[in-house]
CSV table of N, CA, C and O in Angstrom, one decimal:
chain,number,residue,atom,x,y,z
A,227,ILE,N,123.0,9.5,112.9
A,227,ILE,CA,123.8,10.0,111.8
A,227,ILE,C,123.5,9.2,110.6
A,227,ILE,O,123.6,8.0,110.6
A,228,TYR,N,123.1,9.8,109.5
A,228,TYR,CA,122.9,9.2,108.3
A,228,TYR,C,124.0,9.6,107.3
A,228,TYR,O,124.3,10.8,107.2
A,229,ASN,N,124.6,8.7,106.7
A,229,ASN,CA,125.7,8.9,105.8
A,229,ASN,C,125.6,8.0,104.6
A,229,ASN,O,125.5,6.8,104.7
A,230,SER,N,125.6,8.6,103.4
A,230,SER,CA,125.5,7.7,102.2
A,230,SER,C,126.7,7.7,101.3
A,230,SER,O,126.8,6.8,100.5
A,231,SER,N,127.6,8.7,101.5
A,231,SER,CA,128.7,8.8,100.5
A,231,SER,C,130.0,9.3,101.0
A,231,SER,O,130.9,9.6,100.2
A,232,SER,N,130.2,9.3,102.3
A,232,SER,CA,131.5,9.8,102.8
A,232,SER,C,131.8,9.0,104.1
A,232,SER,O,131.0,8.3,104.6
A,233,THR,N,132.9,9.3,104.6
A,233,THR,CA,133.3,8.7,105.9
A,233,THR,C,133.5,9.8,106.9
A,233,THR,O,134.5,10.5,106.9
A,234,PRO,N,132.4,10.0,107.7
A,234,PRO,CA,132.5,11.1,108.7
A,234,PRO,C,133.5,10.8,109.8
A,234,PRO,O,133.8,9.6,110.1
A,235,VAL,N,134.1,11.8,110.3
A,235,VAL,CA,135.0,11.7,111.5
A,235,VAL,C,134.2,12.4,112.7
A,235,VAL,O,134.2,13.6,112.7
A,236,VAL,N,133.7,11.6,113.5
A,236,VAL,CA,132.9,12.1,114.7
A,236,VAL,C,133.7,11.9,115.9
A,236,VAL,O,134.1,10.8,116.3
A,237,THR,N,134.1,13.0,116.6
A,237,THR,CA,135.0,12.8,117.8
A,237,THR,C,134.4,13.6,118.9
A,237,THR,O,133.7,14.7,118.7
A,238,TYR,N,134.6,13.2,120.1
A,238,TYR,CA,134.2,13.8,121.4
A,238,TYR,C,132.7,14.3,121.3
A,238,TYR,O,132.4,15.4,121.5
A,239,SER,N,131.9,13.3,120.9
A,239,SER,CA,130.4,13.6,120.8
A,239,SER,C,129.6,12.5,121.5
A,239,SER,O,130.1,11.4,121.7
A,240,ASP,N,128.4,12.9,121.9
A,240,ASP,CA,127.5,11.9,122.5
A,240,ASP,C,126.5,11.5,121.4
A,240,ASP,O,125.7,12.3,121.0
A,241,VAL,N,126.7,10.3,120.9
A,241,VAL,CA,126.0,9.8,119.8
A,241,VAL,C,125.0,8.7,120.2
A,241,VAL,O,125.5,7.6,120.6
A,242,GLU,N,123.7,8.9,120.1
A,242,GLU,CA,122.8,7.9,120.5
A,242,GLU,C,123.0,6.6,119.6
A,242,GLU,O,123.2,6.7,118.4
A,243,SER,N,123.1,5.5,120.3
A,243,SER,CA,123.4,4.2,119.7
A,243,SER,C,124.8,4.1,119.2
A,243,SER,O,125.2,3.2,118.4
A,244,GLY,N,125.7,5.0,119.5
A,244,GLY,CA,127.1,5.0,119.1
A,244,GLY,C,127.3,5.4,117.6
A,244,GLY,O,126.4,5.6,116.9
A,245,CYS,N,128.6,5.4,117.3
A,245,CYS,CA,128.9,5.6,115.9
A,245,CYS,C,129.9,4.6,115.5
A,245,CYS,O,131.1,4.6,115.9
A,246,THR,N,129.5,3.6,114.8
A,246,THR,CA,130.3,2.4,114.5
A,246,THR,C,130.8,2.4,113.1
A,246,THR,O,130.3,3.2,112.2
A,247,VAL,N,131.8,1.5,112.8
A,247,VAL,CA,132.3,1.4,111.5
A,247,VAL,C,131.2,1.0,110.5
A,247,VAL,O,131.1,1.5,109.4
A,248,ALA,N,130.3,0.1,111.0
A,248,ALA,CA,129.2,-0.3,110.2
A,248,ALA,C,128.3,0.8,109.7
A,248,ALA,O,127.6,0.8,108.7
A,249,GLN,N,128.2,1.9,110.5
A,249,GLN,CA,127.4,3.1,110.2
A,249,GLN,C,128.2,4.1,109.4
A,249,GLN,O,127.7,5.1,109.1
A,250,GLY,N,129.4,3.8,109.1
A,250,GLY,CA,130.2,4.7,108.2
A,250,GLY,C,131.2,5.5,108.9
A,250,GLY,O,132.0,6.2,108.3
A,251,CYS,N,131.3,5.3,110.3
A,251,CYS,CA,132.3,6.0,111.0
A,251,CYS,C,133.6,5.2,111.0
A,251,CYS,O,133.6,4.0,110.8
A,252,THR,N,134.7,5.8,111.3
A,252,THR,CA,136.0,5.1,111.3
A,252,THR,C,136.4,4.8,112.8
A,252,THR,O,135.8,5.3,113.7
A,253,SER,N,137.3,3.9,112.9
A,253,SER,CA,137.7,3.5,114.3
A,253,SER,C,138.5,4.6,115.0
A,253,SER,O,138.8,4.5,116.2
A,254,SER,N,138.8,5.7,114.3
A,254,SER,CA,139.6,6.8,114.9
A,254,SER,C,138.7,7.8,115.5
A,254,SER,O,139.1,8.9,115.9
A,255,ASN,N,137.4,7.5,115.7
A,255,ASN,CA,136.5,8.5,116.3
A,255,ASN,C,136.6,8.5,117.8
A,255,ASN,O,135.8,8.0,118.5
A,256,ALA,N,137.6,9.2,118.3
A,256,ALA,CA,138.0,9.2,119.7
A,256,ALA,C,137.0,10.0,120.5
A,256,ALA,O,136.5,11.0,120.1
A,257,GLY,N,136.9,9.6,121.8
A,257,GLY,CA,136.2,10.4,122.8
A,257,GLY,C,134.7,10.3,122.7
A,257,GLY,O,134.0,11.0,123.4
A,258,ASN,N,134.1,9.5,121.8
A,258,ASN,CA,132.6,9.4,121.7
A,258,ASN,C,132.0,8.6,122.9
A,258,ASN,O,132.7,7.7,123.4
A,259,ILE,N,130.8,9.0,123.2
A,259,ILE,CA,130.1,8.3,124.3
A,259,ILE,C,128.7,8.1,123.7
A,259,ILE,O,128.2,8.7,122.8
A,260,ASP,N,128.0,7.2,124.4
A,260,ASP,CA,126.6,6.9,124.1
A,260,ASP,C,125.8,6.9,125.4
A,260,ASP,O,125.5,5.8,126.0
A,261,ASP,N,125.5,8.1,125.9
A,261,ASP,CA,124.8,8.2,127.2
A,261,ASP,C,123.8,9.3,127.1
A,261,ASP,O,123.8,10.1,126.2
A,262,ASP,N,122.8,9.3,128.0
A,262,ASP,CA,121.8,10.3,128.0
A,262,ASP,C,122.6,11.6,128.4
A,262,ASP,O,123.2,11.7,129.5
A,263,PRO,N,122.5,12.7,127.6
A,263,PRO,CA,123.3,13.9,127.9
A,263,PRO,C,122.7,14.7,129.1
A,263,PRO,O,123.4,15.6,129.5
A,264,LEU,N,121.6,14.3,129.5
A,264,LEU,CA,120.9,15.0,130.7
A,264,LEU,C,120.8,16.5,130.4
A,264,LEU,O,121.3,17.4,131.1
A,265,PHE,N,120.1,16.8,129.3
A,265,PHE,CA,119.8,18.2,129.0
A,265,PHE,C,118.9,18.8,130.0
A,265,PHE,O,118.1,18.1,130.7
A,266,ALA,N,118.9,20.1,130.2
A,266,ALA,CA,118.2,20.8,131.3
A,266,ALA,C,116.7,20.6,131.1
A,266,ALA,O,116.0,20.3,132.0
A,267,ASP,N,116.2,20.9,129.9
A,267,ASP,CA,114.7,20.8,129.7
A,267,ASP,C,114.4,20.7,128.2
A,267,ASP,O,114.0,21.6,127.5
A,268,THR,N,114.5,19.5,127.7
A,268,THR,CA,114.3,19.2,126.3
A,268,THR,C,112.9,19.5,125.8
A,268,THR,O,112.7,20.0,124.7
A,269,ASP,N,111.9,19.4,126.7
A,269,ASP,CA,110.5,19.6,126.4
A,269,ASP,C,110.3,21.1,126.0
A,269,ASP,O,109.4,21.4,125.1
A,270,ASN,N,111.1,22.0,126.5
A,270,ASN,CA,111.0,23.4,126.2
A,270,ASN,C,112.2,23.9,125.4
A,270,ASN,O,112.4,25.1,125.4
A,271,GLY,N,113.0,23.0,124.9
A,271,GLY,CA,114.0,23.4,124.0
A,271,GLY,C,115.3,23.9,124.6
A,271,GLY,O,116.2,24.5,124.0
A,272,ASP,N,115.4,23.7,126.0
A,272,ASP,CA,116.7,24.1,126.7
A,272,ASP,C,117.7,22.9,126.6
A,272,ASP,O,117.6,21.9,127.4
A,273,LEU,N,118.6,23.0,125.7
A,273,LEU,CA,119.6,21.9,125.5
A,273,LEU,C,120.9,22.2,126.3
A,273,LEU,O,121.9,21.6,125.9
A,274,ARG,N,120.8,23.0,127.3
A,274,ARG,CA,122.0,23.2,128.2
A,274,ARG,C,122.2,21.9,129.0
A,274,ARG,O,121.2,21.2,129.2
A,275,LEU,N,123.4,21.6,129.4
A,275,LEU,CA,123.7,20.4,130.2
A,275,LEU,C,123.2,20.7,131.6
A,275,LEU,O,123.4,21.8,132.1
A,276,SER,N,122.7,19.7,132.2
A,276,SER,CA,122.3,19.8,133.6
A,276,SER,C,123.4,19.1,134.5
A,276,SER,O,124.3,18.4,134.0
A,277,SER,N,123.4,19.4,135.8
A,277,SER,CA,124.3,18.8,136.7
A,277,SER,C,124.4,17.3,136.6
A,277,SER,O,123.3,16.6,136.4
A,278,GLY,N,125.5,16.7,136.5
A,278,GLY,CA,125.7,15.3,136.4
A,278,GLY,C,125.7,14.8,135.0
A,278,GLY,O,125.8,13.6,134.8
A,279,SER,N,125.7,15.7,134.0
A,279,SER,CA,125.7,15.2,132.6
A,279,SER,C,127.1,14.6,132.3
A,279,SER,O,128.1,15.1,132.7
A,280,PRO,N,127.0,13.4,131.6
A,280,PRO,CA,128.3,12.8,131.2
A,280,PRO,C,129.1,13.6,130.1
A,280,PRO,O,130.2,13.2,129.8
A,281,CYS,N,128.5,14.7,129.6
A,281,CYS,CA,129.1,15.5,128.6
A,281,CYS,C,130.0,16.6,129.2
A,281,CYS,O,130.6,17.3,128.4
A,282,ILE,N,129.9,16.8,130.5
A,282,ILE,CA,130.7,17.9,131.1
A,282,ILE,C,132.2,17.5,131.2
A,282,ILE,O,132.5,16.4,131.7
A,283,ASP,N,133.0,18.4,130.7
A,283,ASP,CA,134.5,18.3,130.8
A,283,ASP,C,135.1,17.1,130.1
A,283,ASP,O,136.1,16.6,130.4
A,284,VAL,N,134.4,16.6,129.1
A,284,VAL,CA,134.9,15.4,128.3
A,284,VAL,C,135.1,15.7,126.8
A,284,VAL,O,135.4,14.8,126.0
A,285,GLY,N,135.0,17.0,126.5
A,285,GLY,CA,135.2,17.4,125.1
A,285,GLY,C,136.7,17.5,124.9
A,285,GLY,O,137.5,17.1,125.7
A,286,SER,N,137.1,18.1,123.8
A,286,SER,CA,138.6,18.3,123.5
A,286,SER,C,138.9,19.7,123.1
A,286,SER,O,138.4,20.3,122.1
A,287,ALA,N,139.7,20.4,123.9
A,287,ALA,CA,140.1,21.7,123.7
A,287,ALA,C,140.9,21.8,122.3
A,287,ALA,O,140.8,22.8,121.6
A,288,ALA,N,141.6,20.7,122.0
A,288,ALA,CA,142.4,20.7,120.8
A,288,ALA,C,141.5,20.7,119.6
A,288,ALA,O,141.9,21.0,118.5
A,289,ALA,N,140.2,20.2,119.7
A,289,ALA,CA,139.3,20.1,118.6
A,289,ALA,C,138.5,21.4,118.4
A,289,ALA,O,137.7,21.5,117.4
A,290,LEU,N,138.7,22.4,119.3
A,290,LEU,CA,138.0,23.7,119.1
A,290,LEU,C,138.4,24.4,117.8
A,290,LEU,O,139.7,24.4,117.6
A,291,PRO,N,137.5,24.9,117.0
A,291,PRO,CA,138.0,25.6,115.8
A,291,PRO,C,138.6,27.0,116.2
A,291,PRO,O,138.5,27.5,117.3
A,292,GLU,N,139.3,27.5,115.2
A,292,GLU,CA,139.9,28.9,115.4
A,292,GLU,C,138.8,29.9,115.5
A,292,GLU,O,137.7,29.7,114.9
A,293,ASP,N,139.1,31.0,116.1
A,293,ASP,CA,138.1,32.1,116.4
A,293,ASP,C,138.1,33.0,115.2
A,293,ASP,O,138.4,34.2,115.2
A,294,GLU,N,137.8,32.5,114.0
A,294,GLU,CA,137.8,33.2,112.7
A,294,GLU,C,136.9,34.5,112.8
A,294,GLU,O,137.3,35.5,112.1
A,295,ALA,N,135.8,34.4,113.5
A,295,ALA,CA,134.9,35.6,113.5
A,295,ALA,C,135.3,36.5,114.6
A,295,ALA,O,134.6,37.6,114.8
A,296,ASP,N,136.4,36.2,115.4
A,296,ASP,CA,136.8,37.1,116.5
A,296,ASP,C,135.7,37.4,117.5
A,296,ASP,O,135.4,38.5,117.8
A,297,VAL,N,135.0,36.3,118.0
A,297,VAL,CA,133.8,36.5,118.8
A,297,VAL,C,134.1,37.3,120.1
A,297,VAL,O,133.2,37.8,120.7
A,298,ASP,N,135.3,37.3,120.5
A,298,ASP,CA,135.7,38.0,121.8
A,298,ASP,C,136.3,39.4,121.5
A,298,ASP,O,136.7,40.1,122.4
A,299,SER,N,136.3,39.8,120.2
A,299,SER,CA,136.8,41.1,119.8
A,299,SER,C,138.2,41.5,120.3
A,299,SER,O,138.5,42.6,120.6
A,300,ASP,N,139.1,40.5,120.3
A,300,ASP,CA,140.5,40.8,120.8
A,300,ASP,C,141.5,40.8,119.6
A,300,ASP,O,142.7,40.9,119.9
A,301,SER,N,141.0,40.8,118.4
A,301,SER,CA,141.8,40.8,117.2
A,301,SER,C,142.6,39.6,117.0
A,301,SER,O,143.5,39.6,116.1
A,302,ASP,N,142.4,38.5,117.8
A,302,ASP,CA,143.2,37.3,117.6
A,302,ASP,C,142.2,36.2,117.0
A,302,ASP,O,141.5,35.6,117.7
A,303,THR,N,142.4,36.0,115.7
A,303,THR,CA,141.5,35.1,115.0
A,303,THR,C,142.2,33.7,114.9
A,303,THR,O,141.6,32.8,114.4
A,304,ALA,N,143.4,33.6,115.4
A,304,ALA,CA,144.1,32.3,115.3
A,304,ALA,C,144.0,31.5,116.6
A,304,ALA,O,144.3,30.3,116.6
A,305,GLU,N,143.4,32.1,117.7
A,305,GLU,CA,143.2,31.4,118.9
A,305,GLU,C,142.1,30.4,118.8
A,305,GLU,O,141.2,30.6,117.9
A,306,ALA,N,142.0,29.5,119.7
A,306,ALA,CA,140.9,28.6,119.7
A,306,ALA,C,139.6,29.3,120.1
A,306,ALA,O,139.7,30.3,120.9
A,307,LEU,N,138.5,28.9,119.6
A,307,LEU,CA,137.2,29.6,119.9
A,307,LEU,C,137.1,29.8,121.5
A,307,LEU,O,137.0,28.8,122.2
A,308,PRO,N,137.1,31.0,121.9
A,308,PRO,CA,137.1,31.3,123.4
A,308,PRO,C,135.8,31.3,124.1
A,308,PRO,O,135.7,31.2,125.3
A,309,LEU,N,134.7,31.4,123.3
A,309,LEU,CA,133.4,31.6,123.9
A,309,LEU,C,132.4,30.5,123.4
A,309,LEU,O,132.5,30.1,122.3
A,310,ASP,N,131.5,30.1,124.3
A,310,ASP,CA,130.4,29.2,123.9
A,310,ASP,C,129.3,30.0,123.2
A,310,ASP,O,129.4,31.2,123.0
A,311,LEU,N,128.2,29.3,122.9
A,311,LEU,CA,127.1,29.9,122.1
A,311,LEU,C,126.4,31.0,122.9
A,311,LEU,O,125.9,31.9,122.3
A,312,ASP,N,126.5,30.9,124.2
A,312,ASP,CA,125.9,32.0,125.1
A,312,ASP,C,126.8,33.1,125.4
A,312,ASP,O,126.5,34.0,126.1
A,313,GLY,N,128.1,33.0,124.9
A,313,GLY,CA,129.1,34.1,125.2
A,313,GLY,C,129.9,33.8,126.4
A,313,GLY,O,130.7,34.7,126.9
A,314,GLY,N,129.7,32.7,127.1
A,314,GLY,CA,130.5,32.3,128.3
A,314,GLY,C,131.8,31.7,127.8
A,314,GLY,O,132.0,31.3,126.7
A,315,PRO,N,132.8,31.5,128.8
A,315,PRO,CA,134.1,30.9,128.5
A,315,PRO,C,133.9,29.5,127.9
A,315,PRO,O,133.1,28.7,128.5
A,316,ARG,N,134.6,29.2,126.8
A,316,ARG,CA,134.5,27.9,126.2
A,316,ARG,C,135.2,26.9,127.0
A,316,ARG,O,134.8,25.7,127.1
A,317,ILE,N,136.3,27.2,127.6
A,317,ILE,CA,137.0,26.3,128.5
A,317,ILE,C,136.7,26.8,129.9
A,317,ILE,O,137.1,27.9,130.3
A,318,ALA,N,136.0,25.9,130.6
A,318,ALA,CA,135.6,26.3,132.0
A,318,ALA,C,136.0,25.1,132.9
A,318,ALA,O,135.9,24.0,132.6
A,319,ASP,N,136.5,25.4,134.1
A,319,ASP,CA,136.8,24.4,135.1
A,319,ASP,C,137.9,23.4,134.5
A,319,ASP,O,137.9,22.3,134.9
A,320,GLY,N,138.7,23.9,133.7
A,320,GLY,CA,139.8,23.1,133.1
A,320,GLY,C,139.5,22.2,132.0
A,320,GLY,O,140.3,21.4,131.6
A,321,GLY,N,138.2,22.2,131.6
A,321,GLY,CA,137.8,21.3,130.5
A,321,GLY,C,136.8,21.9,129.6
A,321,GLY,O,136.4,23.0,129.8
A,322,VAL,N,136.5,21.2,128.5
A,322,VAL,CA,135.6,21.6,127.5
A,322,VAL,C,134.4,20.6,127.5
A,322,VAL,O,134.6,19.4,127.5
A,323,ASP,N,133.2,21.1,127.5
A,323,ASP,CA,132.0,20.3,127.5
A,323,ASP,C,131.7,19.9,126.0
A,323,ASP,O,132.0,20.6,125.1
A,324,MET,N,131.1,18.8,125.9
A,324,MET,CA,130.6,18.4,124.5
A,324,MET,C,129.4,19.3,124.2
A,324,MET,O,128.6,19.7,125.1
A,325,GLY,N,129.3,19.7,123.0
A,325,GLY,CA,128.1,20.6,122.6
A,325,GLY,C,128.5,22.0,122.5
A,325,GLY,O,129.7,22.4,122.7
A,326,ALA,N,127.6,22.9,122.2
A,326,ALA,CA,127.8,24.3,122.0
A,326,ALA,C,127.9,25.1,123.2
A,326,ALA,O,128.2,26.3,123.1
A,327,LEU,N,127.4,24.6,124.3
A,327,LEU,CA,127.3,25.4,125.6
A,327,LEU,C,128.0,24.7,126.7
A,327,LEU,O,127.9,23.5,126.9
A,328,GLU,N,128.8,25.5,127.4
A,328,GLU,CA,129.4,25.0,128.6
A,328,GLU,C,128.5,25.0,129.8
A,328,GLU,O,127.6,25.9,130.0
A,329,TYR,N,128.6,24.0,130.6
A,329,TYR,CA,127.8,23.9,131.9
A,329,TYR,C,128.3,25.0,132.8
A,329,TYR,O,129.5,25.3,132.9
A,330,PRO,N,127.3,25.7,133.5
A,330,PRO,CA,127.7,26.8,134.3
A,330,PRO,C,128.7,26.4,135.3
A,330,PRO,O,129.3,26.4,136.0
């Protein structure tokens, strides 16, 4: 993360080398980890999480944005984003994964 003029709030993210106050992050950056996310196949661009990833079920449902684009076509744009980038359920197995895609 490069930051030159603001104080980012990074939460529930897997940040290589962490996100410290010295790097411009605040001490309120809850839920961050610094682990190998164990992507399925980075060499071929598959950034889905693989089994055993430390990013599975450690995100925050409270941090999900509102469904402003109504991605599930239910006319409820005030609900939390219900689908991941692939169109699968955003909250699966009782938790939210870090990143844009839920682990199967």
